[in-house]
Coordinates of C-alpha atoms in Angstrom, one line a residue:
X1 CA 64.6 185.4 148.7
X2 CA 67.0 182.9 146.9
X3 CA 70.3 183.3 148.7
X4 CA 72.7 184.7 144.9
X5 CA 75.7 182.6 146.2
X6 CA 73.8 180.0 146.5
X7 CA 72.2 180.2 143.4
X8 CA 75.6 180.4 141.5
X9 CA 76.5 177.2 143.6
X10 CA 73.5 175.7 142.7
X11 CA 74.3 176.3 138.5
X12 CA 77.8 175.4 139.2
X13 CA 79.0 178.6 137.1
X14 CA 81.5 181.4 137.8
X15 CA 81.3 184.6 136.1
X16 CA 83.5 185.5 133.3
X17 CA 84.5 189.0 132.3
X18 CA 85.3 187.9 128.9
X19 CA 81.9 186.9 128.4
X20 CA 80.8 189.7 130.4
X21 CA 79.3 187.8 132.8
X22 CA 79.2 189.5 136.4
X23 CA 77.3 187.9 138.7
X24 CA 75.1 190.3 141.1
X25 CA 75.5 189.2 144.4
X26 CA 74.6 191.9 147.0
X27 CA 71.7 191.4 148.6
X28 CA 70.8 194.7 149.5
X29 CA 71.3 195.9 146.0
X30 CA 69.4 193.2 144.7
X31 CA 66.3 193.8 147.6
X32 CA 66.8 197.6 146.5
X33 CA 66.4 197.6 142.3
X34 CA 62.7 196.7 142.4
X35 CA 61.3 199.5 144.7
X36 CA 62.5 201.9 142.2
X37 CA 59.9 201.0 140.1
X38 CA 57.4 200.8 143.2
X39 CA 58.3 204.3 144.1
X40 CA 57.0 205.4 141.1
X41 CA 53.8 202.8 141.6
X42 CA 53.9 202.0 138.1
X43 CA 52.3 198.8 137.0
X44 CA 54.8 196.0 137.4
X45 CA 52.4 193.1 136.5
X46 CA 54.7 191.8 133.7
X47 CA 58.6 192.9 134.6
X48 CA 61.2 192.3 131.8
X49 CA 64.6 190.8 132.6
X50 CA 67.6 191.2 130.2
X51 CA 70.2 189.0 131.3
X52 CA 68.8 186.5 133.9
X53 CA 72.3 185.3 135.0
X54 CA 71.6 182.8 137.7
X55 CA 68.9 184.3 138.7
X56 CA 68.9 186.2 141.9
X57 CA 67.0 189.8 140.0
X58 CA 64.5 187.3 139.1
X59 CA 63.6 186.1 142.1
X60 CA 62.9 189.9 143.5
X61 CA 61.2 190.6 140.7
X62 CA 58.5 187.5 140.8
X63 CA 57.9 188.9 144.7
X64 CA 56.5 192.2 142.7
X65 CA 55.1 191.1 139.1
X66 CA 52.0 189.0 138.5
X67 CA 54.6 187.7 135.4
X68 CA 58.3 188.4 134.3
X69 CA 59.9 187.3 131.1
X70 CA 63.6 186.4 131.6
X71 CA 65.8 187.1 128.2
X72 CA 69.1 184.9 128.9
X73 CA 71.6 184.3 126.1
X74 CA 73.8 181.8 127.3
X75 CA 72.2 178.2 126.6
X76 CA 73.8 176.7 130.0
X77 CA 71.8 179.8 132.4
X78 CA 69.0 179.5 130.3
X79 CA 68.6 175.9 131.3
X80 CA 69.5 176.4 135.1
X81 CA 66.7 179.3 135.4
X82 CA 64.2 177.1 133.6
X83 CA 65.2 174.3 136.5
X84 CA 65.4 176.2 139.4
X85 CA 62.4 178.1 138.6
X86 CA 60.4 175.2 137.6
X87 CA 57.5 175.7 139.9
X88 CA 57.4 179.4 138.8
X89 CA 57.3 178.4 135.3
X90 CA 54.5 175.8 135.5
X91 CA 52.4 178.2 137.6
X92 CA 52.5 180.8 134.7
X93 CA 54.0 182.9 136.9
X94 CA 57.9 183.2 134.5
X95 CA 58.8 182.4 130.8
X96 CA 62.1 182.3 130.4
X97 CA 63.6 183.2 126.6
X98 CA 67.5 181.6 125.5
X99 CA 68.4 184.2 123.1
X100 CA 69.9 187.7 122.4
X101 CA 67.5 190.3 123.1
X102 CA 68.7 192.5 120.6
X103 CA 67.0 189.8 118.3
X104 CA 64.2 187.8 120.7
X105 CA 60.7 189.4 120.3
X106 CA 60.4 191.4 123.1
X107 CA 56.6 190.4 124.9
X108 CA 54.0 193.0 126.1
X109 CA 56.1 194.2 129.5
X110 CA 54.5 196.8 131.2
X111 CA 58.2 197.9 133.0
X112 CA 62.0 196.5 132.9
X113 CA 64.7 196.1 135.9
X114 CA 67.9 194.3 134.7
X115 CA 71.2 194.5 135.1
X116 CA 72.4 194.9 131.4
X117 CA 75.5 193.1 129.8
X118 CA 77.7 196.1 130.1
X119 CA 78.9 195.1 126.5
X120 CA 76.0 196.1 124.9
X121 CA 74.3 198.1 126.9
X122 CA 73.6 200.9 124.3
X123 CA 72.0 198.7 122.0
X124 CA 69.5 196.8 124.0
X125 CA 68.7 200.4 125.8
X126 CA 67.7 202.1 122.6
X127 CA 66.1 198.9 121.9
X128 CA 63.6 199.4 125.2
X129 CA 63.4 203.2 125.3
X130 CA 61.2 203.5 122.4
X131 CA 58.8 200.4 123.4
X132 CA 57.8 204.0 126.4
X133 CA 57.6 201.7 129.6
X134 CA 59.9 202.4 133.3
X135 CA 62.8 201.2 133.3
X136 CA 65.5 200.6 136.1
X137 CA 68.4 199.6 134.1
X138 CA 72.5 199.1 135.3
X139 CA 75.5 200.2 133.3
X140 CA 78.9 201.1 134.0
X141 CA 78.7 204.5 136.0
X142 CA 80.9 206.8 133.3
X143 CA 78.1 205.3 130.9
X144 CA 74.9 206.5 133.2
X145 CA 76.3 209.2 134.1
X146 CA 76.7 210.3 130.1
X147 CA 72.9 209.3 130.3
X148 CA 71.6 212.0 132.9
X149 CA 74.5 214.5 131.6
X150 CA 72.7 218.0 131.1
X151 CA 73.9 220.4 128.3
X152 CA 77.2 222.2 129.3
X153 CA 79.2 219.7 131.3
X154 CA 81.7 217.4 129.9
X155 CA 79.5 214.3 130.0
X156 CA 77.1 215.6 127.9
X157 CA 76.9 214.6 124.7
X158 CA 74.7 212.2 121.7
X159 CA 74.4 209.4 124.3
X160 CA 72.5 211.9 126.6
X161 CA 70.3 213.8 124.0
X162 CA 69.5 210.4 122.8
X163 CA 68.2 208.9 125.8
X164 CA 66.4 212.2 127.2
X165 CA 64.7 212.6 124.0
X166 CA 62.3 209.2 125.2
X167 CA 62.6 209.7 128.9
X168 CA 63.2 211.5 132.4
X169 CA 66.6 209.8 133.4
X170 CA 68.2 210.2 136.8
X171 CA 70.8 208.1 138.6
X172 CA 69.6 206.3 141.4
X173 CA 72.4 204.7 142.7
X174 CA 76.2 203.7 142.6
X175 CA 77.1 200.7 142.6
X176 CA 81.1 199.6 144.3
X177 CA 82.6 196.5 142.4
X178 CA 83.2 194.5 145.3
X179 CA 78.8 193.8 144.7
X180 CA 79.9 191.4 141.7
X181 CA 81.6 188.3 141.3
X182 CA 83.7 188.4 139.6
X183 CA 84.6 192.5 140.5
X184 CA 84.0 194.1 137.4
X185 CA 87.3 196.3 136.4
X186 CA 84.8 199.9 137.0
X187 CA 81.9 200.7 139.6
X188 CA 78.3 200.5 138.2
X189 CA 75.4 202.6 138.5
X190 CA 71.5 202.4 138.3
X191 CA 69.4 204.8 136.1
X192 CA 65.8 205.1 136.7
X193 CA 63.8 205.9 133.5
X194 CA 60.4 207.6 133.1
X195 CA 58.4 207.5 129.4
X196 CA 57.4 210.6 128.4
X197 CA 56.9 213.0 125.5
X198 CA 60.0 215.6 124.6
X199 CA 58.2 219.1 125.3
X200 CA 59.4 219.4 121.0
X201 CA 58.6 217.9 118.2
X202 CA 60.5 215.8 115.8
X203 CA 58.4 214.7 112.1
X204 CA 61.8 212.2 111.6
X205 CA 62.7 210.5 114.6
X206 CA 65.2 208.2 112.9
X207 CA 66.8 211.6 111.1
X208 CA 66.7 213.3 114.3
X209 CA 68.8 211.1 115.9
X210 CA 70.9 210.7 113.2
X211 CA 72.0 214.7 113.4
X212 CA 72.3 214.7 116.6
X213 CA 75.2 211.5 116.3
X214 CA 76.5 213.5 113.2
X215 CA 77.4 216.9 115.2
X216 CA 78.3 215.5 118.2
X217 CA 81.3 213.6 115.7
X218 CA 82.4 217.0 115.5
X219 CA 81.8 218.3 118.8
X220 CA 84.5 220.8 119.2
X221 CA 83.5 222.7 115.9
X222 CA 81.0 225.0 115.7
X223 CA 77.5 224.0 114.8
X224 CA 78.1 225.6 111.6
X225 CA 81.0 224.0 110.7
X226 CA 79.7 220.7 112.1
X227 CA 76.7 220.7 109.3
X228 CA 78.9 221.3 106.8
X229 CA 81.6 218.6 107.9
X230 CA 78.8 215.6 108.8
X231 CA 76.5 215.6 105.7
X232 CA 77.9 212.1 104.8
X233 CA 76.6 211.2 108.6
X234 CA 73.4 213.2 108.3
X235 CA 72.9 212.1 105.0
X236 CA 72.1 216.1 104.1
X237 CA 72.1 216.7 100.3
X238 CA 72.6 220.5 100.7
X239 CA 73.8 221.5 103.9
X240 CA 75.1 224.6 103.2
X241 CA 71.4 225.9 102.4
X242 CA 71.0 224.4 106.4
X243 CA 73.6 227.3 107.6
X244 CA 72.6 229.9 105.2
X245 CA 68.6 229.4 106.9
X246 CA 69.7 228.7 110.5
X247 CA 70.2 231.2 113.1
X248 CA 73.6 232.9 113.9
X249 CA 73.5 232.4 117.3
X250 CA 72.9 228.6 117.1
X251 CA 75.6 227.9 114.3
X252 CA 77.7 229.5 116.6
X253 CA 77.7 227.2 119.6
X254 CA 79.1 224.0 119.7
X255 CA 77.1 220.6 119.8
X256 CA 77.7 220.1 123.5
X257 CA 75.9 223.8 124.6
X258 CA 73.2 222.9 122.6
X259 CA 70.0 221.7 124.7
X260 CA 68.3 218.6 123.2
X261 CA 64.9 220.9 121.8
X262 CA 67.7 223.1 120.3
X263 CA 68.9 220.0 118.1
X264 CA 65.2 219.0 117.5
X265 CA 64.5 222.7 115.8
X266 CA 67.8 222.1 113.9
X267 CA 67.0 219.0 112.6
X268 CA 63.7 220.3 111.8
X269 CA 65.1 223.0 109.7
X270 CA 67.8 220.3 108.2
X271 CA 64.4 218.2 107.2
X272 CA 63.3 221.1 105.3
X273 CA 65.9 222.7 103.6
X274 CA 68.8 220.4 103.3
X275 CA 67.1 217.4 101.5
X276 CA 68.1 214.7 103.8
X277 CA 68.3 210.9 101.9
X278 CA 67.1 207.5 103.6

């Protein structure tokens, strides 16, 4: 495997947090994020990578995958991978994209292991849950842990109904600064995601998820009150006839007791009866 100092000698680069740039450079971490998705023997013949950097992930992941796509947005890492992967690249065996991949077309990857810009690491993760492959993903550890949050603790919340709606989610692993360079100002974690179908059913994904950002805005109110104080979120028409046909004991929790099938009958009921607009 490609030594990652060496490789960040080799671009002649340092990382920037103001760019959000921090360079990976633990070996055993980096040996490590792969075999989560070989635990799970998943097929890993074409592994997505979001954020390349200078490529030390890459070079794990091409030891597993028959093909990995690299998405790198910064022009002067785009051209270093494409050079120091050149033999890679020629033998089919890497494409490497220069652009943002919340706006590159995303190929046909079969899994994903990166470690995400922590800047917009919401985006480009509702960007890959809904495309149902595995993914081993790194955030900031308040962030995954908000992820796996279950209903009743203090992480819970939109960000965890969210992402359990398209997958199982635990955290895998923690992550100490001192694995970066430069340190990042907060310790990082890895979150292992597994595709599968909510045990509920949602007819309006988009509105679904949609109500469930609207009550969490008012997460200390009661459900009831949280309807009735969101419709210019939820874009509801008449929620007041959403309270009058919802059950007592549901208006009366708040949107952090509520379990995510819980939120998918509401917003069921809310599709009905409370004329929601596009």
């Amino acid at each position: 495997m490609r030594d990652p100092d060496a490789l960040i000698a080799r671009a002649g680069v340092r990382g920037d947090p103001d760019r959000d740039q921090h360079f990976l450079v633990d070996d055993r971490v980096l040996d490590r994020l792969p075999t989560y998705l070989e635990d799970l023997e998943v097929d890993t013949s074409h592994l997505l990578e979001i954020g390349g950097g200078t490529g030390a992930l890459t070079d794990r992941l091409l030891a597993i995958a028959d093909e990995v796509t690299v998405i790198e947005r910064d022009r002067t890492l785009a051209a270093f991978l494409e050079e120091e992967f050149r033999d890679e690249i020629e033998a089919g065996q890497l494409t490497v994209i220069e652009g943002d991949a919340l706006e590159a077309d995303l190929p046909d990857f079969t899994a994903s292991v990166s470690n995400l810009p922590y800047g917009v690491s919401s985006e480009i993760t509702f960007r890959l849950l809904p495309e149902g492959r595995p993914l081993v993903l790194m955030f900031q550890q308040e962030f995954a842990e908000r992820m796996v949050a279950e209903s009743g603790t203090s992480e819970y919340g939109r960000l965890s109904v969210s992402t359990q709606h398209y997958a199982d989610v635990e955290l895998v692993e923690s992550i100490p600064k001192e694995a970066f360079s430069p340190a990042p100002a907060v310790q990082s974690a890895v979150i292992r995601a597994v595709p599968r179908k909510p045990d509920y059913e949602v007819d309006d994904e988009e509105f679904f998820l949609r109500f469930v950002k609207a009550l969490f805005t008012q997460r200390r109110k009661t459900i009831r009150n949280a309807i009735r104080n969101t419709a210019h979120i939820s874009n509801l028409e008449e929620p007041e006839a959403v309270v009058e046909a919802a059950d007592d004991d549901i208006l009366q929790k708040r949107a952090d007791a509520m379990a995510p099938a819980e939120f998918a009958a509401l917003a069921q009921l809310a599709l009905e009866v409370g004329e929601p607009t596009t």
